[in-house]
mmCIF file of C-alpha atoms and ligand atoms in Angstrom:
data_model
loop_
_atom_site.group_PDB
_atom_site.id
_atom_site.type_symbol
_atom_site.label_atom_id
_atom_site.label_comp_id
_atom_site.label_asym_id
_atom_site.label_seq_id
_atom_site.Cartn_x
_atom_site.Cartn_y
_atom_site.Cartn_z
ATOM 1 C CA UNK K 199 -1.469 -13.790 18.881
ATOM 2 C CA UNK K 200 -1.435 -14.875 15.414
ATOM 3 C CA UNK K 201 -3.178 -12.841 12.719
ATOM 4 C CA UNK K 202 -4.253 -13.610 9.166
ATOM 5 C CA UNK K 203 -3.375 -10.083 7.465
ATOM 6 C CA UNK K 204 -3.994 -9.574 3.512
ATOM 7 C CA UNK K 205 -1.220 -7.127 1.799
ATOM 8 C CA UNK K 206 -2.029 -5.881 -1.385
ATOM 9 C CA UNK K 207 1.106 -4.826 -3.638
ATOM 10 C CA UNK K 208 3.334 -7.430 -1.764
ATOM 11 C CA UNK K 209 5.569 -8.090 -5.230
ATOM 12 C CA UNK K 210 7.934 -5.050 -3.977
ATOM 13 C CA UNK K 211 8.410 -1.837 -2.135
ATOM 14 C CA UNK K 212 6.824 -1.187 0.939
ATOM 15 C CA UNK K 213 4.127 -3.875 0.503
ATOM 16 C CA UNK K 214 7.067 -6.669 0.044
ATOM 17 C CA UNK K 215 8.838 -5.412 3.423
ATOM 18 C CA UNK K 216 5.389 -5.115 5.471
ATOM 19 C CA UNK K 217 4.289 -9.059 4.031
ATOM 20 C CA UNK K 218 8.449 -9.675 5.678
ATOM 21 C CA UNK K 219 7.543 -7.823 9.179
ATOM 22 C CA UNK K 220 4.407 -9.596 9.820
ATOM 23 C CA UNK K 221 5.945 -12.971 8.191
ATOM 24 C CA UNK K 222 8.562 -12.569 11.052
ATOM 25 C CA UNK K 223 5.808 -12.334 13.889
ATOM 26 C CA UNK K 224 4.687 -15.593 12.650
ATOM 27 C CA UNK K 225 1.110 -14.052 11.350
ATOM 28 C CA UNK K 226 -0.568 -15.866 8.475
ATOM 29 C CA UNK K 227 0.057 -13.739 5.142
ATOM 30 C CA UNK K 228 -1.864 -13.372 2.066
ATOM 31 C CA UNK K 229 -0.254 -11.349 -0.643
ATOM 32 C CA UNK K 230 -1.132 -10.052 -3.655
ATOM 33 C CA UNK K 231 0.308 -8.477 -6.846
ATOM 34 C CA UNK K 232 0.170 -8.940 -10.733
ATOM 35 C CA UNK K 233 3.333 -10.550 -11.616
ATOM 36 C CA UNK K 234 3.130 -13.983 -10.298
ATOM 37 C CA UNK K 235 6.852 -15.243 -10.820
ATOM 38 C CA UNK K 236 7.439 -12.381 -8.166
ATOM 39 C CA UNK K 237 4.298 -13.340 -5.827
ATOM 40 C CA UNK K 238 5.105 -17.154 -5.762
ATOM 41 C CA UNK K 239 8.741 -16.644 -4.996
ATOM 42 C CA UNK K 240 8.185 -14.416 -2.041
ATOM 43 C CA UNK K 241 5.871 -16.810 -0.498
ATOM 44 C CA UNK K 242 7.849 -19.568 -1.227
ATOM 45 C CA UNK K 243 10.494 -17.212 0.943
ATOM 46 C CA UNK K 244 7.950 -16.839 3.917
ATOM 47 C CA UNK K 245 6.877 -19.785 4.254
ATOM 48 C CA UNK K 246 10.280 -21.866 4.171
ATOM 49 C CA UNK K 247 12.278 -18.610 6.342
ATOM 50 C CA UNK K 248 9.891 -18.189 8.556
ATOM 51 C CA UNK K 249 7.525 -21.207 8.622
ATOM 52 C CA UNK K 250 4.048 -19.587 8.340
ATOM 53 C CA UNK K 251 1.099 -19.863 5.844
ATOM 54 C CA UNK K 252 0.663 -18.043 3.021
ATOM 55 C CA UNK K 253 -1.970 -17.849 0.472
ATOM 56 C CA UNK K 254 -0.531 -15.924 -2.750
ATOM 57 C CA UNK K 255 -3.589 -14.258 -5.153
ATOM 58 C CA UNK K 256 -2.508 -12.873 -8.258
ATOM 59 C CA UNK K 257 -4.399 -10.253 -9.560
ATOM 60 C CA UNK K 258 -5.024 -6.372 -10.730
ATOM 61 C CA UNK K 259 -6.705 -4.202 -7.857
ATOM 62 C CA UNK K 260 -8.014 -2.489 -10.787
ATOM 63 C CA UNK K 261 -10.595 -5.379 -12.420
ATOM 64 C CA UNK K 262 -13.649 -5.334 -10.019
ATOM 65 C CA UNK K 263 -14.682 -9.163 -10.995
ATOM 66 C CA UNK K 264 -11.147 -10.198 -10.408
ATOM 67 C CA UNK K 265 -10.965 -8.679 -6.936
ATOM 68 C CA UNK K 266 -14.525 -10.532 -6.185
ATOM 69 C CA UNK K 267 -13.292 -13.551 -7.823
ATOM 70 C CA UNK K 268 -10.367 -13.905 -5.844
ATOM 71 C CA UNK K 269 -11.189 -11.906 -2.896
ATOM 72 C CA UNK K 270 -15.157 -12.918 -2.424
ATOM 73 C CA UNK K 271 -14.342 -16.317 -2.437
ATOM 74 C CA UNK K 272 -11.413 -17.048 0.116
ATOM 75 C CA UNK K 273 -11.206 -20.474 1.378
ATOM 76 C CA UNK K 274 -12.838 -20.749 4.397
ATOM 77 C CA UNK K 275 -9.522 -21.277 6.916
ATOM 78 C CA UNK K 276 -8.496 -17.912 5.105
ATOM 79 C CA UNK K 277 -11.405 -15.787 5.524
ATOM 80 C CA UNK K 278 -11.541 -14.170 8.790
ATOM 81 C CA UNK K 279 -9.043 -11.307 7.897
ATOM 82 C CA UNK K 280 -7.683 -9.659 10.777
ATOM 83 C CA UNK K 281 -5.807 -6.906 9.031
ATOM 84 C CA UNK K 282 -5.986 -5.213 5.828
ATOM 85 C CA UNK K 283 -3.060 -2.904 4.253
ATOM 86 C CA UNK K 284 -4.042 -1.482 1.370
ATOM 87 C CA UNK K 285 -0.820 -1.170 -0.235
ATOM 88 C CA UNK K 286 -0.878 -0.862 -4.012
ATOM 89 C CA UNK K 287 -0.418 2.065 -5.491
ATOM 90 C CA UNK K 288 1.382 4.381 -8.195
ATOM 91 C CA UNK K 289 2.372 7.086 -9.510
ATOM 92 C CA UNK K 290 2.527 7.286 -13.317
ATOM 93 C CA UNK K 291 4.099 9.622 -15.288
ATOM 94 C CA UNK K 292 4.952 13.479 -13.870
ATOM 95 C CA UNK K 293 3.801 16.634 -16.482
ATOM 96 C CA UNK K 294 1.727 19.405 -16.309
ATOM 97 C CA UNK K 295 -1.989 18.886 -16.052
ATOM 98 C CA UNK K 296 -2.336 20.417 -20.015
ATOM 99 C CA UNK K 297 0.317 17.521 -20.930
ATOM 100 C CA UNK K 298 -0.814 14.786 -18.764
ATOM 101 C CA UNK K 299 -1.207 11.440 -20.319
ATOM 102 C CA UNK K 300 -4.965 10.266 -19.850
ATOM 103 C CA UNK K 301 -3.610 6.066 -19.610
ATOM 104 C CA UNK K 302 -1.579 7.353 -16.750
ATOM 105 C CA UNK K 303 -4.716 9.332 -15.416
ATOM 106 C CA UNK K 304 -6.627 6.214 -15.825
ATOM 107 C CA UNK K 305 -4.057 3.748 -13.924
ATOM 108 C CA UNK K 306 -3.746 6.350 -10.706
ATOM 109 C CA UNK K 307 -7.238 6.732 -10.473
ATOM 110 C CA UNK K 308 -8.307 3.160 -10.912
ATOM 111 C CA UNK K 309 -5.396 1.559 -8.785
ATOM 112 C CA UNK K 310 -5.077 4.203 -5.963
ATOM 113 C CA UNK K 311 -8.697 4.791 -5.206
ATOM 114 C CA UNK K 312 -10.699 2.355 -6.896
ATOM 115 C CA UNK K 313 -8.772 -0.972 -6.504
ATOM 116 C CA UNK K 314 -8.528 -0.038 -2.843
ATOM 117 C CA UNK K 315 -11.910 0.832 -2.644
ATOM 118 C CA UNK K 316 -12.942 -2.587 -4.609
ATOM 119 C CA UNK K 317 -10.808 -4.643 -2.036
ATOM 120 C CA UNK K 318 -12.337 -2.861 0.743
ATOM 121 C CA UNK K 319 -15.219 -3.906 -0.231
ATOM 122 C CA UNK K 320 -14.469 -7.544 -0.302
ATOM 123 C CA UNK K 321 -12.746 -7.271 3.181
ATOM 124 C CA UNK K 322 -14.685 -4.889 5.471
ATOM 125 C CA UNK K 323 -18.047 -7.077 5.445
ATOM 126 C CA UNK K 324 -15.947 -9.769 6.893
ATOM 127 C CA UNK K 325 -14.439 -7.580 9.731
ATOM 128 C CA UNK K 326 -17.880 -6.124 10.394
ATOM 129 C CA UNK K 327 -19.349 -9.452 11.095
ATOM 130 C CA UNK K 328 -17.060 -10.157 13.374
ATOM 131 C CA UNK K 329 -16.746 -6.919 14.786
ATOM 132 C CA UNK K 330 -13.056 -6.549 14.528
ATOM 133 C CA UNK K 331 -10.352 -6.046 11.983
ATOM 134 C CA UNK K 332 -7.912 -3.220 11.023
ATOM 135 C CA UNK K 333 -7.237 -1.423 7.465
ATOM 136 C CA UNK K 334 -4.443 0.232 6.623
ATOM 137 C CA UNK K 335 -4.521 2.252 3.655
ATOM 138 C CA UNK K 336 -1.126 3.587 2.703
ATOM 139 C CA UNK K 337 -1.548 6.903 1.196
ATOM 140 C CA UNK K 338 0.894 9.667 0.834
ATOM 141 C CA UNK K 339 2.571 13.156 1.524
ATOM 142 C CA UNK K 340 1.523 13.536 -1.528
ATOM 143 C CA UNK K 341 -2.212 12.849 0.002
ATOM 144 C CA UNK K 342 -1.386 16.140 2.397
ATOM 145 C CA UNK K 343 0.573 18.382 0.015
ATOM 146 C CA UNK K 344 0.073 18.892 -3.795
ATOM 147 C CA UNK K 345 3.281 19.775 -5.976
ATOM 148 C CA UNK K 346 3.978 20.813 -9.549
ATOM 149 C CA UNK K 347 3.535 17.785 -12.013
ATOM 150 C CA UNK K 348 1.993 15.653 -9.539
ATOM 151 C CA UNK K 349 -2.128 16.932 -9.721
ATOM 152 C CA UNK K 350 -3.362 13.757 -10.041
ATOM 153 C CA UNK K 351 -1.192 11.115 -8.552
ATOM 154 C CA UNK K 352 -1.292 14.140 -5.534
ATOM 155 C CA UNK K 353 -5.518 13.637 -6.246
ATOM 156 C CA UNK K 354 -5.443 10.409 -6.025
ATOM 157 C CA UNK K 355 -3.661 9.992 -2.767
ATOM 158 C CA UNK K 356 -6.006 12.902 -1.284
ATOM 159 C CA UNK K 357 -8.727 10.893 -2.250
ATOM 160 C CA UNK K 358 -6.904 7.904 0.191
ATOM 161 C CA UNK K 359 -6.468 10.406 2.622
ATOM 162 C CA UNK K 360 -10.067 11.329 2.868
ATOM 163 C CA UNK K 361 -11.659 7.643 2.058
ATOM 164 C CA UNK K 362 -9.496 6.717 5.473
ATOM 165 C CA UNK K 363 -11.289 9.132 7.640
ATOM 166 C CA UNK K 364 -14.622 8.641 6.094
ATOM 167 C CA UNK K 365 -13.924 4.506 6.761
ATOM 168 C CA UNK K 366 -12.821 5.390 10.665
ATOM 169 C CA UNK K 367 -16.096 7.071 10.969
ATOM 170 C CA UNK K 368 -18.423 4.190 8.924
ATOM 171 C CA UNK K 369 -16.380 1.262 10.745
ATOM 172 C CA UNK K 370 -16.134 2.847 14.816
ATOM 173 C CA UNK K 371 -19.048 1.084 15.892
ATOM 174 C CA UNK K 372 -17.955 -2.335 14.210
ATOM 175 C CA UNK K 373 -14.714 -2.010 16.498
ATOM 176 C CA UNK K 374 -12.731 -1.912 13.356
ATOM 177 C CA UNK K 375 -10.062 0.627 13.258
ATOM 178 C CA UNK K 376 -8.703 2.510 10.460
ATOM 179 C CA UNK K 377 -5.004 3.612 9.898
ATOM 180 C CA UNK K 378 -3.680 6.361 7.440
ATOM 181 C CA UNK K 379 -0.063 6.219 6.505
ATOM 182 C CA UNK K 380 1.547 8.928 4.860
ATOM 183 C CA UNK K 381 4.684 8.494 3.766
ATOM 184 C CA UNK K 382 7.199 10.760 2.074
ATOM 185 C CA UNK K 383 10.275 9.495 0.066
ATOM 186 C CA UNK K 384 10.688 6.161 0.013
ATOM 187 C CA UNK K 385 13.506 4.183 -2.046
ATOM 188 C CA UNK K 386 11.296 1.629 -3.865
ATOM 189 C CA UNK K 387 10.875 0.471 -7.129
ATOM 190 C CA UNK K 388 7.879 3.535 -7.181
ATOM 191 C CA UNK K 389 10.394 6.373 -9.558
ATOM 192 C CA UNK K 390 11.174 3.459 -11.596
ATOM 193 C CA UNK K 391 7.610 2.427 -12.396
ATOM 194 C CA UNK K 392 7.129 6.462 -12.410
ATOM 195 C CA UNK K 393 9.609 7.308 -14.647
ATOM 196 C CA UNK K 394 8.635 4.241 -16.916
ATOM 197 C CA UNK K 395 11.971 2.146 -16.584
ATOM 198 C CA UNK K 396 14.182 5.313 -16.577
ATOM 199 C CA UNK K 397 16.444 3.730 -13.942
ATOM 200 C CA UNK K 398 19.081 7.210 -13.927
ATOM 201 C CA UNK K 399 16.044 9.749 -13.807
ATOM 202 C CA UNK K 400 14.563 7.253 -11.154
ATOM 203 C CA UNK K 401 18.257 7.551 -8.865
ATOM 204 C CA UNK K 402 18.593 10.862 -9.536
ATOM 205 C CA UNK K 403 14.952 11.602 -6.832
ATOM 206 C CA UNK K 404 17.678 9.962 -4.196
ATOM 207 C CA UNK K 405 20.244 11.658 -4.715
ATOM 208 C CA UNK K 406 22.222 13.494 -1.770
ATOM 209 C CA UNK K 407 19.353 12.386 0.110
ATOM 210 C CA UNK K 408 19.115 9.416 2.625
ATOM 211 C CA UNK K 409 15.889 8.388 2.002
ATOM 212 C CA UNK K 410 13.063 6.137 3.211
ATOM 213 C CA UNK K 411 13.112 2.356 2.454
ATOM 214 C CA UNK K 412 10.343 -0.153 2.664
ATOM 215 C CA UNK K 413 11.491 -1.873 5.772
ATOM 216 C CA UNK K 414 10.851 1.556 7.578
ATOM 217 C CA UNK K 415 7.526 2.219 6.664
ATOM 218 C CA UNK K 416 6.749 -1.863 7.442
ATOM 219 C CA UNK K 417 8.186 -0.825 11.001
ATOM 220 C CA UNK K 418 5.572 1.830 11.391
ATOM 221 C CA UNK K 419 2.693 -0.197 9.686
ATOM 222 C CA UNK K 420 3.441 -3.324 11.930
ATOM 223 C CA UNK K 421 3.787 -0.853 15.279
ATOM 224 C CA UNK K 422 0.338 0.695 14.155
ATOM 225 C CA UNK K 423 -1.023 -2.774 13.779
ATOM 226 C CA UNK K 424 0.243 -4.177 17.000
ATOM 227 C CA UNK K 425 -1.346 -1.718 19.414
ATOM 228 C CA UNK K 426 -3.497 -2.576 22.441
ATOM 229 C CA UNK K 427 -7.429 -2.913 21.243
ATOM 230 C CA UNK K 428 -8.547 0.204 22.558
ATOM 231 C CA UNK K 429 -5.288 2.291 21.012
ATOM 232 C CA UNK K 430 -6.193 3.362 17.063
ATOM 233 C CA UNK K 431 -3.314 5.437 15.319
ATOM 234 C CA UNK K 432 -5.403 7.437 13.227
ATOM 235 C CA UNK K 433 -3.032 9.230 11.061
ATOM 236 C CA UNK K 434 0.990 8.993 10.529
ATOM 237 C CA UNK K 435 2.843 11.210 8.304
ATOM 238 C CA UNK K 436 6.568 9.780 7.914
ATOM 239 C CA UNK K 437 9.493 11.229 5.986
ATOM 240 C CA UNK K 438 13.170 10.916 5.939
ATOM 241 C CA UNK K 439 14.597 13.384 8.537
ATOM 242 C CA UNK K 440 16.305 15.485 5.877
ATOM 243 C CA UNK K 441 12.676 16.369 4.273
ATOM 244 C CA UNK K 442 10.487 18.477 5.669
ATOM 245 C CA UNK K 443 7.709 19.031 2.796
ATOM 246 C CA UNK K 444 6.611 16.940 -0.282
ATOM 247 C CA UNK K 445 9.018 19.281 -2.448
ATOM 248 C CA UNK K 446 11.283 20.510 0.400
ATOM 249 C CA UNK K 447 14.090 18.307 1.031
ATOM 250 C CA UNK K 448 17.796 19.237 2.275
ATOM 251 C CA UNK K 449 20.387 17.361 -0.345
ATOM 252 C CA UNK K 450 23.886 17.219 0.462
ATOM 253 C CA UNK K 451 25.906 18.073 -2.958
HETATM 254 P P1 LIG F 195 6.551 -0.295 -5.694
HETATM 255 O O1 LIG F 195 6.425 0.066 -7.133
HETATM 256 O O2 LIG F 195 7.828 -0.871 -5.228
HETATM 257 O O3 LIG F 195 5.362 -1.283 -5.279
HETATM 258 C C1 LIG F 195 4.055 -1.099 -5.744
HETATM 259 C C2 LIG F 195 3.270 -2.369 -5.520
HETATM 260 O O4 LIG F 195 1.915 -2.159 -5.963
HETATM 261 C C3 LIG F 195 3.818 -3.535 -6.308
HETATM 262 O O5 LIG F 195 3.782 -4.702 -5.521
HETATM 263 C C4 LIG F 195 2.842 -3.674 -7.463
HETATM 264 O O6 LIG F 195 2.734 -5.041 -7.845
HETATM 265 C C5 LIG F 195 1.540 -3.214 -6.819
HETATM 266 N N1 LIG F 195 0.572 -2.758 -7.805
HETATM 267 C C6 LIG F 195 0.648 -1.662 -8.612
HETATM 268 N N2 LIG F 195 -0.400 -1.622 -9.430
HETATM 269 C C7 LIG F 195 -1.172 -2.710 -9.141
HETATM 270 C C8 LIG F 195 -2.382 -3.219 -9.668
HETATM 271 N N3 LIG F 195 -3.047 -2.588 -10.641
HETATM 272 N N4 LIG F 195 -2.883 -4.367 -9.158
HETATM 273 C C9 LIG F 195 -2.216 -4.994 -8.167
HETATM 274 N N5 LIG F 195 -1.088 -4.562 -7.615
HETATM 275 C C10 LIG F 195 -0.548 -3.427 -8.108
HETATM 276 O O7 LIG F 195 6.213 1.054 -4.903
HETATM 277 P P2 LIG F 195 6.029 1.355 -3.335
HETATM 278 O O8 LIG F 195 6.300 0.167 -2.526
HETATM 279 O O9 LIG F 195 6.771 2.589 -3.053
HETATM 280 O O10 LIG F 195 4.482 1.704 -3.325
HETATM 281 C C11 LIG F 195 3.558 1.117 -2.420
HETATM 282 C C12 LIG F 195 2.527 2.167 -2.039
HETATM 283 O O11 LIG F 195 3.170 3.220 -1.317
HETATM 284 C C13 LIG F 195 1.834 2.833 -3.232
HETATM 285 O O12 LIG F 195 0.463 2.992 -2.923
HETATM 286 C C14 LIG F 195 2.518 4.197 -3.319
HETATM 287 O O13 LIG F 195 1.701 5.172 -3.902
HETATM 288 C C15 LIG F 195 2.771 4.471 -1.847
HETATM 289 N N6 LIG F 195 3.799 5.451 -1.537
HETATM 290 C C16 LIG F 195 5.079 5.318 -2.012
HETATM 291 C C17 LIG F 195 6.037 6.263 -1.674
HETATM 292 C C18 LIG F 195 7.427 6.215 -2.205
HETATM 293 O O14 LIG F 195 8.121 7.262 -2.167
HETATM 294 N N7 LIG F 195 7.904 5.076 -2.667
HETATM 295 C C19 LIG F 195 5.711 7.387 -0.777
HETATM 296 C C20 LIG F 195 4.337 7.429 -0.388
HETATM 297 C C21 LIG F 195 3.428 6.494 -0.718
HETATM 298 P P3 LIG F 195 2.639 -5.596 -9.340
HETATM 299 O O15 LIG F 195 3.371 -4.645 -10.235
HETATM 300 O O16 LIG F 195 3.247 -6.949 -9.258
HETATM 301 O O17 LIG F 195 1.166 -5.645 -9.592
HETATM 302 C C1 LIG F 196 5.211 9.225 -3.128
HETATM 303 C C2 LIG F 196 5.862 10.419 -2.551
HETATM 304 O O1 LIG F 196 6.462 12.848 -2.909
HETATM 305 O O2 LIG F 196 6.808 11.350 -4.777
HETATM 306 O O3 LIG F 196 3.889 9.135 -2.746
HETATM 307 O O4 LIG F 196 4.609 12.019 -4.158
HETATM 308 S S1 LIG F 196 5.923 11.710 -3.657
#
């Protein structure tokens, strides 16, 4: 049956190939990002490839009244969300905690936790009326394992991590079900946004390495999301085969 699902972070990356997967099982989309040219030509894409609706918002996760503005006031044919993947995310920067930047502090903490938490918010009151729904927070590895340089962006996912199981528990007796996905490396445009436009220091976390690509992690968000009622995949943990921890991975030289 066709669902209206609401990706956040749909401009690239995971979020772009997840808004693709459920565009080509003919649900109704809305996506979101911050730059627009991006956001309106994807949809543009979806609707003429695959024939479907799609409502494009262009916002920051990170400005409560914007979130509200656009998210608190859907129209009405677009308001009964079905499923929620709470997509955008970060990481900023990479130092040791005594020479982290505090901007890049600010912009993991307020995109990964609070922007989710804000469109939550706008979302889940919705799916509680109506006693169904499904949010899928993408998290990380780096929301099970911590490694050197990464404290906060590692905090920040944690914080994910434990905001997903706290939802499953607040939202079980709505019927709504709650999904943590964890994934490990994934070849996005993440280590480019990282490294602040570094494109060779953003390569060189690939390299010898087959790693991860968006279209992978929409496969396992769209098989979570297409389970039978009564099946909830809690928790999924996903990394290319050749790593086996957050900082342990098998390169070929
Ligand atoms: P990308 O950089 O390719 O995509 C990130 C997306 O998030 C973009 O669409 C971006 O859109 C959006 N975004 C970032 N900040 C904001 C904001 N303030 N407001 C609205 N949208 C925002 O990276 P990925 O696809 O890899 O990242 C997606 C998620 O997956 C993130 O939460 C990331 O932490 C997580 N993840 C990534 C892994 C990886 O190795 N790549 C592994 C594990 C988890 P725009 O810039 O247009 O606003
Ligand atoms: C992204 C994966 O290992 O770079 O969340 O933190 S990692």
């Amino acid at each position: 049956m066709r669902k209206t699902v609401l990706v956040t972070g749909a401009t690239s990356g995971i979020g772009e190939a997840t808004a693709i997967k459920f565009a080509e099982a003919t649900n109704r989309l809305i996506i979101t990002g911050r730059r627009k040219d991006r956001l309106h030509e994807l949809a543009e894409h979806l609707v003429q490839e695959y024939g479907i609706d799609v409502l494009p918002l262009c916002f920051d996760v990170r400005d409560r009244k914007q979130v509200d503005k656009h998210l608190g006031h859907l129209p009405e044919d677009w308001c009964n969300i079905d499923i929620l993947v709470n997509n955008a995310g970060l990481a900023a920067g990479l130092n040791h905690i005594d020479e982290g930047d505090r901007d890049d502090w600010d912009q993991m903490i307020d995109t990964n936790i609070k922007g989710l938490l804000y469109v939550t918010r706008a979302i889940a009151p919705g799916m509680v009326k109506r006693g169904s729904g499904h949010i899928i927070n993408i998290s990380s590895i780096a929301g099970k394992e911590v490694y050197e340089n990464g404290a906060v962006y590692c905090g920040s996912k944690h914080a994910v991590d434990a905001i997903s199981r706290g939802m499953r528990i607040d939202m079980v007796k709505h019927n709504i079900k709650v999904t943590n996905v964890a994934p490990g490396m994934t070849e996005t445009e993440f280590s480019l946004v990282r490294f602040r436009g570094d494109k060779e220091r953003a390569a060189s976390v690939y390299s010898g390495v087959q790693p991860l690509t968006g279209e992978d992690i929409a496969k396992v968000i769209f098989y979570c999301a297409t389970l039978p009622p009564h099946v909830c995949i809690n928790d999924v943990v996903i990394t290319p085969t050749a790593q086996a921890a957050a900082h342990y991975t098998f390169r070929k030289s």
